[in-house]
Amino acid sequence: MIRVGMVGLGKMGLSHMSIVRAHPEVTLVAACDTMTYLTDVLAKNTGLKGYVDLDKMLAEEQLDAVVIATPSKLHADMVQRALDHGLHVFCEKPFVLDPNDGERLVQLADSKGLVTQVGYHFRFVAAFQEAARIVHAGALGTVHHVRTEAYGPVVLRPKGGTWRSAKGEGGGALYDYACHAIDLVNFVAGVPAAVSGVVRHGVFSRDVEDEVYCSLHFADGASGQLCVNWSDESFRKMSTKVTVWGTNGRLTADRQECQIYLRQAHAALPGTPTGWSVRYTTELSKEVWFYLRGEEYSGQIDYFVQSVKQRRTDGENSFRSALQADRVVSMILADSTGTGSPILGLSSKAPAAKSILERLFG
Amino acid sequence: MKATAMDRVLFGDNQFFGVNHMSEEKARAQQMRFQDLQAILDVLDAAYQEGIRTFMCTTHDRVAQICDYFRSNPAKYPDYQFYPCMPYAHKYANAVTEYGMLDALRMFLPQDGAVRAMLKGGVALASKDITVIMQLLVDAEMKMFHGLKTPVIFIQNVITDLLLGLGFNECFRIFHDHVRGKYGAEPGYITMNVPRLLDVLAGLGIDNPVVCANINKIGFRMCGGIDLYEKAIATRRFRPIAMSVLASGAITPREAIEYVCAQPRIESIVFGASSRGNIRQTKALIDELTRPELVETAPQA
């Protein structure tokens, strides 16, 4: 049995904890959060051992791994402390706000041979896995353009008081939504070498951006576009989509389906005809042992557990992999500050995003 | 309490609110079509004409308008009934993202002093407070159904399964007692994890529960596997309602219904459809393929 401690019991933390606790190869030992009303309720009703102080939990409990789901600005420090204790770490996305921290933590985990994973759950969505498989097989020919999109109804009013709307704490659509879209590009089509034409605007928010747009440039000359807007009420929930164009066709994938158009059937994809074909989540999804909100959430936790068992340190969504998304985020921040520096990870240097009213009326 | 029989065929609401497990495009087209309340009412009326009088629906804001319609037309729909499924989780999830957990909770509870005192930041909640909060949340969701028949009231799977994973089993007991005590209704549980939920409910002494879950020929979202589900359906004491029988269109209707009707003791089948033709076809298939000897009472406790 793998002994796990939870750190952070917000929305994602509770969801992870539910899945972790249901995992047959895991013992949930304790959880840490500053919201004592929550840890108290869980202690009384579910026998959970609660801590307010992370260091105390790390010192007192015999753990193999932690799941960290705290606000983004706390990730780097908490991950460091967990690694220092020799623990395997699953951390919510985004990994870190400053890629320099990320680089250091990758090295630290490597030097200790510890398993790391970041919660980019879209890599565990069957339709996106199918998209990556098709692109990596070369079935689309030479890829020349990629579009990655994420829309949803998170900020719909000029209000809100959580860290998600606070600058410098990993709030804003860039860290919350865009990093998923970026990681999908990295997963399906490879990591962009540069970005340009960045637009980061508030629609309703004053301090953070609600929409992010930019061009992506790949080392091999391919181009891409990132389109993200978390103030779009026409979407019922977060909707993420990636489209890849190549010399032999294109594909579009979202959580539900992967639509493929091949100009010529390809040897690497037996059974996929010339022209259109569609593969649906109902046929692609693998069964999970416990389901909460989507197969991908259980899938990623199980993958982490198996990684810990096998000491697999180079698995999907490792810190090293997630750091690539953080670097692209940094390039976007750098481009929008006009510094032109390819890597500059300080969100505090970015100018305050302007709301649409400010832009229209000064 | 003697169990109230459920209808064999229940009408679902996913198609009205842009939920489709296969295609976002299809989901959006449905949202456009059903933006007009009348379009929803027309489909519900068509289903009623085809003999389906139970609407199993989430507590989406728009369901309140549907309730208004049926409340004002009792003569036209004398036996109409609702199976509310609560809560519409995105409403809560979005509020938590925007306001934080405690403030979101405050928003959904009555604004009286006792509740406010209970939710003072940083103060531990007593067990009795959990009971009160859960009761108040259920009552808030039930408001839109006042004056309507709601013989079975469900917890949505996202909440059932969250609580199930956390081990917060007491909530199932609180829900059960409140639904029976205040609404004289049968509590129901929607889940993607049937075998695990049955173990927990049995442990709480909740006998012969109504459990609604995916039951389909391709094993789509049947956690633990189709074999374990079939075994649970055949041998365990509960009242299964099959949903997602068509797996969002991945199985042909006849094949899908044949499979579900061949399982013993599935009491009801819930499906959603947008046209009278599809409603009629699916209803007719269920009527044709149902074998009454298989839809018997549950195994004895």
XYZ file of C-alpha atoms in Angstrom:
663
model
C 0.000 0.000 0.000
C 1.201 3.485 -0.841
C 0.783 5.941 1.987
C -0.453 9.297 0.741
C -0.982 12.695 2.344
C -3.220 15.359 0.828
C -2.160 19.001 0.803
C -4.941 21.488 0.030
C -8.643 20.628 0.154
C -10.204 23.058 -2.274
C -12.320 21.916 -5.173
C -9.567 19.929 -6.864
C -8.132 18.736 -3.558
C -11.437 17.214 -2.455
C -11.906 15.625 -5.852
C -8.395 14.129 -5.754
C -8.875 12.982 -2.177
C -12.083 11.163 -3.070
C -10.287 9.299 -5.865
C -7.159 8.648 -3.800
C -9.207 7.250 -0.958
C -11.066 4.962 -3.334
C -7.837 3.567 -4.786
C -7.278 -0.039 -3.706
C -3.488 0.345 -3.521
C -3.442 3.566 -1.517
C -3.882 4.391 2.149
C -4.863 7.990 2.748
C -2.931 8.816 5.895
C -3.708 12.491 6.535
C -4.660 15.775 4.930
C -3.439 19.284 5.447
C -5.396 22.498 4.948
C -5.713 25.840 6.689
C -9.521 25.586 6.531
C -9.985 23.840 9.856
C -13.774 23.778 9.535
C -13.276 21.417 6.626
C -10.606 19.176 8.150
C -12.678 19.018 11.367
C -15.798 17.954 9.499
C -13.848 15.302 7.608
C -12.133 14.146 10.783
C -15.435 13.704 12.589
C -17.286 12.082 9.726
C -14.685 10.146 7.795
C -11.935 9.522 10.322
C -9.469 11.637 8.376
C -6.454 12.862 10.289
C -6.180 16.598 9.658
C -3.256 19.013 9.874
C -3.026 22.775 9.507
C 0.749 22.811 9.155
C 2.438 20.989 6.276
C 5.769 20.662 8.070
C 4.063 19.057 11.038
C 2.313 16.547 8.804
C 5.538 15.741 6.978
C 7.397 15.341 10.262
C 4.816 13.232 12.076
C 3.443 10.945 9.390
C 5.135 8.117 7.562
C 4.269 8.998 3.961
C 5.361 7.710 0.573
C 3.771 10.464 -1.474
C 1.781 13.691 -1.311
C -0.893 15.170 -3.565
C -0.566 18.960 -3.586
C -3.635 20.953 -4.646
C -3.058 24.347 -3.079
C -3.209 27.764 -4.787
C -0.559 27.907 -7.517
C 1.799 30.368 -5.828
C 2.334 27.876 -2.987
C 3.317 24.967 -5.237
C 7.055 25.616 -5.513
C 7.666 25.872 -1.785
C 5.436 22.948 -0.825
C 6.822 20.696 -3.548
C 10.313 21.525 -2.313
C 9.465 20.567 1.245
C 7.878 17.308 0.149
C 10.866 16.387 -2.031
C 13.204 17.277 0.824
C 11.354 14.663 2.870
C 11.981 12.132 0.113
C 8.337 11.944 -0.965
C 6.933 11.327 -4.424
C 4.827 14.287 -5.497
C 1.653 14.755 -7.496
C 1.051 18.497 -7.903
C -1.956 20.277 -9.397
C -1.383 22.393 -12.464
C 0.188 24.811 -13.211
C 3.389 23.323 -11.824
C 5.131 26.556 -10.745
C 4.845 30.266 -11.516
C 8.598 30.790 -11.959
C 10.371 28.313 -14.281
C 13.582 28.835 -12.314
C 11.867 27.183 -9.356
C 10.655 24.472 -11.675
C 14.140 23.772 -12.987
C 15.484 23.474 -9.457
C 12.662 21.119 -8.415
C 13.144 18.920 -11.489
C 16.828 18.575 -10.558
C 16.017 17.876 -6.936
C 13.474 15.164 -7.778
C 15.901 13.630 -10.289
C 18.750 13.584 -7.807
C 16.556 11.743 -5.320
C 14.995 9.414 -7.864
C 11.475 10.523 -6.895
C 8.334 10.170 -8.986
C 6.685 13.424 -10.003
C 3.470 14.245 -11.825
C 1.420 17.360 -12.542
C -2.371 17.338 -12.932
C -2.644 17.987 -16.653
C -5.563 15.588 -16.814
C -6.340 16.203 -20.480
C -3.425 13.893 -21.319
C -5.576 11.151 -19.789
C -8.623 11.944 -21.935
C -8.912 9.172 -24.496
C -9.784 11.470 -27.414
C -6.667 13.605 -26.850
C -4.534 10.480 -26.464
C -5.894 9.334 -29.800
C -5.016 12.720 -31.352
C -1.461 12.490 -30.024
C -1.136 8.917 -31.272
C -2.233 9.904 -34.786
C 0.052 12.932 -34.985
C 3.049 11.072 -33.531
C 2.514 8.230 -35.999
C 3.029 10.743 -38.791
C -0.391 10.036 -40.287
C -1.075 13.738 -40.886
C 2.185 14.151 -42.800
C 4.232 17.223 -41.983
C 2.380 19.288 -39.397
C 2.257 22.952 -40.391
C -0.358 24.483 -38.070
C -1.924 23.824 -34.672
C -4.779 25.572 -32.923
C -5.482 25.046 -29.261
C -8.549 26.484 -27.565
C -10.127 26.600 -24.126
C -13.375 28.352 -23.293
C -15.640 28.331 -20.289
C -17.858 30.255 -17.884
C -15.595 31.046 -14.905
C -15.558 34.841 -14.582
C -18.827 36.386 -15.740
C -19.019 39.458 -13.516
C -16.616 42.173 -12.358
C -16.286 40.522 -8.947
C -14.795 37.556 -7.199
C -12.531 37.292 -4.224
C -10.481 34.099 -4.520
C -6.845 33.613 -5.452
C -7.972 32.827 -8.971
C -8.651 36.518 -9.493
C -5.452 37.709 -7.794
C -2.437 38.752 -9.792
C 0.812 37.100 -8.803
C -0.942 34.145 -7.136
C -1.419 32.132 -10.267
C -4.825 33.634 -10.884
C -6.184 34.633 -14.271
C -7.107 32.699 -17.370
C -3.452 32.260 -18.361
C -2.577 30.041 -15.403
C -5.993 28.512 -14.922
C -7.165 27.768 -18.474
C -4.398 28.560 -20.957
C -1.832 26.278 -19.359
C -4.123 23.317 -20.121
C -4.386 24.392 -23.756
C -0.608 24.878 -23.886
C 0.086 21.488 -22.376
C -2.221 19.917 -24.971
C -0.157 21.457 -27.759
C 3.004 20.184 -26.103
C 1.408 16.751 -25.825
C -0.075 16.476 -29.310
C 2.186 18.574 -31.545
C 5.335 19.380 -29.585
C 6.580 22.353 -27.581
C 6.570 25.764 -29.290
C 9.942 27.510 -29.450
C 8.540 31.041 -29.341
C 5.326 33.037 -29.073
C 4.255 36.377 -30.505
C 1.321 38.735 -30.769
C 0.171 38.082 -27.246
C -3.157 39.556 -26.176
C -4.039 39.316 -22.489
C -7.170 41.220 -21.664
C -9.585 41.388 -18.825
C -13.193 41.134 -19.906
C -14.625 41.544 -16.414
C -11.549 41.198 -14.189
C -9.467 44.196 -13.220
C -6.278 42.535 -12.039
C -5.957 39.475 -14.229
C -6.651 38.522 -17.817
C -9.872 36.769 -18.778
C -8.750 36.055 -22.339
C -5.394 35.122 -23.843
C -4.537 34.919 -27.523
C -1.176 34.461 -29.205
C 0.684 32.933 -32.092
C 2.920 29.931 -31.501
C 6.104 29.228 -33.454
C 7.712 25.807 -33.660
C 11.367 25.084 -34.336
C 10.552 23.220 -37.543
C 8.724 26.225 -38.965
C 5.175 25.146 -38.092
C 2.892 27.767 -36.591
C 0.042 27.733 -34.137
C -2.588 29.758 -32.350
C -3.695 29.792 -28.761
C -7.233 31.044 -28.022
C -8.428 31.100 -24.427
C -11.408 32.838 -22.821
C -12.818 31.910 -19.437
C -15.564 34.529 -19.586
C -17.645 32.755 -22.214
C -21.022 31.866 -20.793
C -22.097 30.044 -23.935
C -20.084 27.078 -22.682
C -21.678 24.988 -19.957
C -18.278 24.038 -18.546
C -14.647 24.196 -19.584
C -14.290 23.089 -23.172
C -10.863 22.383 -24.630
C -10.097 21.616 -28.233
C -7.001 21.043 -30.311
C -6.805 21.067 -34.124
C -3.759 19.969 -36.097
C -3.217 20.537 -39.826
C -0.644 18.512 -41.747
C 0.218 17.878 -45.364
C -1.850 14.663 -45.278
C -4.922 15.925 -43.459
C -6.142 17.322 -40.192
C -7.690 16.304 -36.919
C -9.767 17.994 -34.257
C -10.058 16.562 -30.786
C -12.054 17.554 -27.749
C -13.062 15.663 -24.628
C -15.767 13.750 -26.477
C -14.408 12.854 -29.871
C -11.520 12.872 -32.313
C -12.438 13.832 -35.882
C -9.873 12.864 -38.494
C -9.611 13.784 -42.151
C -6.931 11.920 -44.101
C -6.152 12.896 -47.685
C -4.666 9.425 -48.086
C -5.049 6.456 -45.770
C -1.797 5.962 -43.878
C 0.093 2.756 -43.117
C 0.530 3.831 -39.479
C -3.268 3.964 -39.014
C -4.680 0.701 -40.285
C -8.471 0.814 -40.431
C -8.648 4.595 -40.740
C -9.938 5.379 -44.214
C -9.162 8.167 -46.648
C -11.487 11.069 -45.874
C -13.420 11.558 -42.621
C -13.557 9.263 -39.648
C -14.669 9.972 -36.109
C -13.716 8.184 -32.934
C -15.857 8.787 -29.878
C -15.064 8.776 -26.191
C -17.586 5.948 -25.757
C -15.329 3.607 -27.760
C -11.959 5.114 -26.809
C -12.299 5.452 -23.037
C -10.711 2.797 -20.903
C -12.589 1.634 -17.877
C -11.431 2.992 -14.531
C -11.847 1.415 -11.113
C -13.628 4.475 -9.722
C -15.333 7.273 -11.588
C -15.681 10.858 -10.459
C -16.271 13.643 -13.003
C -14.393 11.875 -15.800
C -12.175 8.866 -16.464
C -9.172 11.160 -16.781
C -9.138 12.169 -13.105
C -9.022 8.578 -11.942
C -6.673 7.692 -14.779
C -4.049 10.227 -13.765
C -4.131 9.252 -10.087
C -3.812 5.579 -10.944
C -0.935 6.390 -13.298
C 0.821 8.204 -10.455
C 0.272 5.270 -8.111
C 1.666 2.837 -10.681
C 4.626 5.172 -11.264
C 5.387 5.188 -7.555
C 5.178 1.402 -7.446
C 7.501 1.047 -10.435
C 9.712 4.049 -9.586
C 8.860 5.405 -13.039
C 10.433 8.870 -12.959
C 10.018 9.802 -16.628
C 6.286 9.143 -16.986
C 3.519 11.269 -18.466
C 3.155 14.760 -16.962
C 6.394 14.578 -15.005
C 7.689 17.841 -13.540
C 10.061 18.016 -16.508
C 7.129 17.764 -18.911
C 4.955 20.250 -17.014
C 7.839 22.703 -16.801
C 7.655 22.985 -20.585
C 4.135 24.381 -20.230
C 5.366 26.815 -17.560
C 8.085 27.988 -19.945
C 5.525 28.734 -22.659
C 3.465 30.637 -20.068
C 6.605 32.636 -19.271
C 7.163 33.402 -22.938
C 3.577 34.659 -23.155
C 4.109 36.878 -20.106
C 7.398 38.156 -21.511
C 5.864 38.923 -24.895
C 2.957 40.775 -23.337
C 5.316 42.937 -21.278
C 7.171 43.807 -24.450
C 10.504 42.755 -22.987
C 11.034 40.318 -25.811
C 12.935 38.029 -23.484
C 12.038 34.435 -24.240
C 11.982 33.357 -20.613
C 10.986 35.673 -17.832
C 8.821 34.082 -15.252
C 7.700 36.942 -13.100
C 4.029 37.582 -13.508
C 4.340 40.643 -11.278
C 6.213 42.382 -14.081
C 3.287 42.038 -16.423
C 1.104 45.127 -16.715
C -2.320 44.917 -15.173
C -4.788 43.520 -17.648
C -7.362 46.121 -18.615
C -11.044 45.393 -18.464
C -13.057 45.903 -21.600
C -14.713 48.968 -20.072
C -11.353 50.541 -19.328
C -10.219 49.818 -22.837
C -13.326 51.333 -24.365
C -13.656 54.321 -22.086
C -10.094 54.867 -20.914
C -42.346 2.119 4.459
C -43.773 0.266 1.488
C -41.849 0.958 -1.674
C -43.733 2.939 -4.293
C -43.504 1.318 -7.688
C -41.627 3.307 -10.273
C -42.739 3.578 -13.882
C -40.979 1.319 -16.346
C -40.029 4.232 -18.598
C -38.725 7.584 -17.336
C -37.909 10.613 -19.429
C -34.480 12.214 -18.957
C -33.331 15.789 -19.511
C -29.713 15.732 -20.783
C -30.793 16.638 -24.310
C -32.424 19.851 -23.046
C -29.314 21.216 -21.353
C -26.517 20.491 -23.768
C -25.244 17.278 -22.224
C -24.085 14.756 -24.785
C -21.345 12.262 -24.089
C -20.312 11.876 -27.703
C -20.325 15.262 -29.379
C -20.002 18.871 -28.257
C -21.405 19.981 -31.613
C -24.514 17.906 -31.093
C -24.822 19.186 -27.556
C -24.659 22.778 -28.800
C -27.239 22.174 -31.514
C -29.560 20.799 -28.834
C -28.910 23.799 -26.593
C -29.895 26.087 -29.454
C -33.033 24.165 -30.168
C -34.109 23.979 -26.538
C -33.282 27.566 -25.676
C -36.988 28.151 -26.227
C -38.946 26.784 -23.278
C -41.816 25.887 -25.584
C -39.544 23.499 -27.487
C -38.854 21.631 -24.233
C -42.518 21.590 -23.256
C -43.461 20.270 -26.696
C -41.080 17.333 -26.288
C -42.309 16.613 -22.757
C -45.861 16.751 -24.059
C -44.977 14.373 -26.886
C -43.439 11.994 -24.352
C -46.608 12.253 -22.251
C -48.740 11.441 -25.299
C -46.556 8.365 -25.747
C -47.328 7.326 -22.191
C -44.292 8.643 -20.323
C -45.439 10.647 -17.326
C -42.275 10.806 -15.219
C -39.639 13.457 -15.882
C -36.307 12.722 -14.233
C -34.513 16.040 -14.233
C -31.609 17.871 -12.686
C -32.378 20.948 -10.594
C -31.162 23.241 -13.373
C -32.531 26.801 -13.127
C -34.604 26.248 -16.251
C -36.420 23.297 -14.713
C -38.186 25.842 -12.508
C -39.970 27.139 -15.617
C -40.930 23.609 -16.610
C -42.353 23.119 -13.127
C -44.395 26.319 -13.478
C -45.955 24.953 -16.646
C -46.992 21.633 -15.134
C -48.265 23.354 -12.003
C -50.543 25.529 -14.111
C -51.868 22.622 -16.191
C -52.933 19.927 -13.747
C -56.007 19.052 -15.788
C -53.940 18.292 -18.866
C -51.341 16.248 -16.951
C -53.207 14.881 -13.921
C -50.703 12.130 -13.125
C -47.491 13.939 -14.084
C -44.545 13.525 -11.750
C -40.967 14.650 -11.361
C -37.902 12.774 -10.133
C -35.634 15.664 -9.108
C -31.873 15.007 -9.267
C -29.855 17.396 -7.176
C -27.861 19.484 -7.373
C -27.038 20.908 -10.796
C -23.379 20.644 -9.870
C -21.879 23.191 -12.273
C -23.826 25.898 -10.480
C -21.936 25.058 -7.279
C -18.609 24.340 -8.941
C -18.592 27.679 -10.748
C -19.559 29.499 -7.555
C -16.755 27.809 -5.615
C -14.256 28.847 -8.287
C -15.508 32.404 -8.171
C -16.155 32.925 -4.467
C -14.370 30.187 -2.534
C -15.958 27.281 -0.738
C -17.434 28.933 2.320
C -18.844 31.969 0.521
C -20.315 29.741 -2.170
C -22.026 27.669 0.509
C -23.396 30.842 2.098
C -24.866 31.877 -1.242
C -26.952 28.736 -1.531
C -28.283 28.726 2.017
C -31.039 30.860 3.523
C -29.807 34.217 4.759
C -31.011 33.910 8.326
C -28.918 34.551 11.404
C -28.727 30.958 12.599
C -27.184 29.774 9.336
C -24.809 32.722 9.173
C -23.630 32.016 12.701
C -23.033 28.390 11.798
C -20.861 29.316 8.845
C -18.705 31.873 10.559
C -15.280 31.470 9.017
C -12.882 29.286 10.916
C -15.457 27.895 13.319
C -15.717 24.142 13.368
C -19.049 22.733 12.304
C -20.722 20.370 14.719
C -22.194 17.141 13.369
C -25.697 18.460 13.897
C -24.781 21.457 11.746
C -23.854 19.153 8.871
C -27.314 17.634 9.133
C -28.939 21.059 9.123
C -26.846 22.306 6.208
C -27.596 19.249 4.107
C -31.300 19.543 4.872
C -31.276 23.221 3.922
C -29.444 22.508 0.674
C -31.974 19.815 -0.226
C -34.837 22.163 0.647
C -33.343 24.931 -1.501
C -33.152 22.569 -4.476
C -36.687 21.282 -3.848
C -38.307 24.725 -3.804
C -38.993 24.752 -7.535
C -41.063 21.547 -7.246
C -43.552 22.774 -4.629
C -47.046 21.498 -5.261
C -45.827 18.872 -7.744
C -45.492 15.133 -7.259
C -41.882 14.116 -6.534
C -42.094 10.484 -5.400
C -38.364 9.803 -5.828
C -35.615 12.350 -5.134
C -32.036 11.692 -6.245
C -28.535 12.865 -5.424
C -26.599 13.443 -8.632
C -23.700 11.135 -9.341
C -21.011 13.795 -9.016
C -22.036 14.318 -5.369
C -22.833 10.668 -4.619
C -19.467 9.586 -5.959
C -17.529 12.443 -4.334
C -19.006 11.511 -0.937
C -18.486 7.825 -1.674
C -14.782 8.318 -2.363
C -14.309 10.586 0.639
C -16.050 8.079 2.876
C -18.545 10.732 3.985
C -21.213 8.061 4.327
C -23.203 9.913 6.937
C -24.454 12.269 4.215
C -26.319 9.387 2.567
C -28.082 8.675 5.833
C -28.984 12.357 6.344
C -30.303 12.590 2.779
C -32.275 9.371 3.160
C -33.943 10.439 6.399
C -34.734 13.952 5.194
C -36.234 12.856 1.874
C -38.451 10.333 3.606
C -39.282 12.506 6.594
C -39.952 15.855 4.977
C -41.053 14.897 1.463
C -42.532 11.444 2.021
C -40.498 10.410 -0.993
C -38.088 7.624 -1.801
C -34.414 8.660 -1.765
C -32.465 7.681 -4.860
C -28.766 7.635 -5.632
C -27.221 8.200 -9.040
C -23.734 6.735 -9.289
C -21.037 5.545 -11.661
C -19.803 3.130 -8.992
C -22.671 0.741 -8.255
C -20.930 -2.113 -6.410
C -19.077 0.252 -4.077
C -22.190 2.323 -3.360
C -24.270 -0.775 -2.597
C -21.706 -1.852 -0.002
C -21.811 1.546 1.691
C -25.613 1.823 1.692
C -25.877 -1.708 3.061
C -23.443 -0.733 5.802
C -25.721 2.185 6.723
C -28.701 -0.131 6.910
C -30.381 1.554 3.928
C -32.411 -1.338 2.583
C -33.368 -1.897 -1.047
C -32.230 1.528 -2.297
C -33.186 3.081 -5.617
C -29.917 3.311 -7.565
C -29.665 4.873 -10.994
C -26.557 4.059 -13.021
C -25.178 3.541 -16.489
C -26.225 0.094 -17.633
C -25.420 -0.553 -21.267
C -24.190 -3.278 -23.544
C -20.721 -1.776 -24.107
C -19.961 -1.247 -20.419
C -19.612 2.522 -20.871
C -18.940 4.144 -17.495
C -19.789 1.031 -15.498
C -16.979 1.114 -12.923
C -15.814 -2.227 -11.757
C -16.784 -3.692 -15.100
C -19.858 -5.000 -16.847
C -19.543 -8.459 -15.271
C -19.567 -7.068 -11.748
C -22.574 -4.909 -12.622
C -24.483 -7.846 -14.061
C -23.722 -9.860 -10.967
C -24.828 -7.028 -8.670
C -28.050 -6.591 -10.643
C -28.781 -10.297 -10.498
C -27.975 -10.919 -6.866
C -28.075 -7.801 -4.728
C -31.083 -6.225 -3.126
C -31.604 -2.824 -4.738
C -33.914 -1.174 -7.267
C -31.878 -0.412 -10.386
C -32.737 2.293 -12.872
C -30.758 1.994 -16.089
C -29.459 5.188 -17.663
C -27.163 5.785 -20.625
C -28.589 2.589 -22.111
C -27.860 3.870 -25.614
C -24.383 5.082 -24.506
C -25.091 8.443 -26.168
C -25.849 6.715 -29.453
C -22.935 4.269 -29.531
C -25.329 1.290 -29.591
C -28.298 0.826 -31.932
C -31.599 1.271 -30.103
C -32.845 -2.310 -30.479
C -29.551 -3.844 -29.414
C -29.335 -1.423 -26.489
C -32.837 -2.049 -25.191
C -32.565 -5.788 -25.766
C -29.517 -5.882 -23.514
C -31.100 -3.899 -20.683
C -34.395 -5.784 -20.840
C -32.541 -9.094 -20.644
C -31.101 -8.114 -17.235
C -33.183 -9.283 -14.342
C -34.921 -6.820 -12.014
C -34.084 -3.540 -13.672
C -37.120 -1.646 -12.529
C -36.942 1.413 -14.778
C -35.161 2.714 -17.827
C -34.503 6.430 -18.252
C -33.771 7.880 -21.653
C -33.819 11.270 -23.295
C -34.846 12.072 -26.844
C -35.666 15.181 -28.819
C -38.234 14.005 -31.345
C -41.572 12.302 -30.996
C -40.401 9.658 -33.473
C -37.424 8.694 -31.313
C -39.479 8.763 -28.139
C -42.097 6.504 -29.695
C -39.497 4.114 -31.083
C -37.596 3.756 -27.802
C -40.755 3.463 -25.709
C -42.148 0.840 -28.089
C -38.900 -1.121 -27.938
C -38.961 -1.124 -24.141
C -42.607 -2.197 -24.112
C -41.905 -4.929 -26.642
C -38.729 -6.294 -25.103
C -39.644 -6.067 -21.415
C -40.150 -9.497 -19.909
C -42.394 -9.040 -16.898
C -41.028 -12.189 -15.244
C -37.607 -10.497 -15.088
C -38.868 -7.244 -13.544
C -39.676 -8.778 -10.216
C -39.140 -7.675 -6.696
C -35.670 -7.580 -5.274
C -34.029 -10.549 -3.561
C -35.010 -10.816 0.070
C -32.778 -9.061 2.573
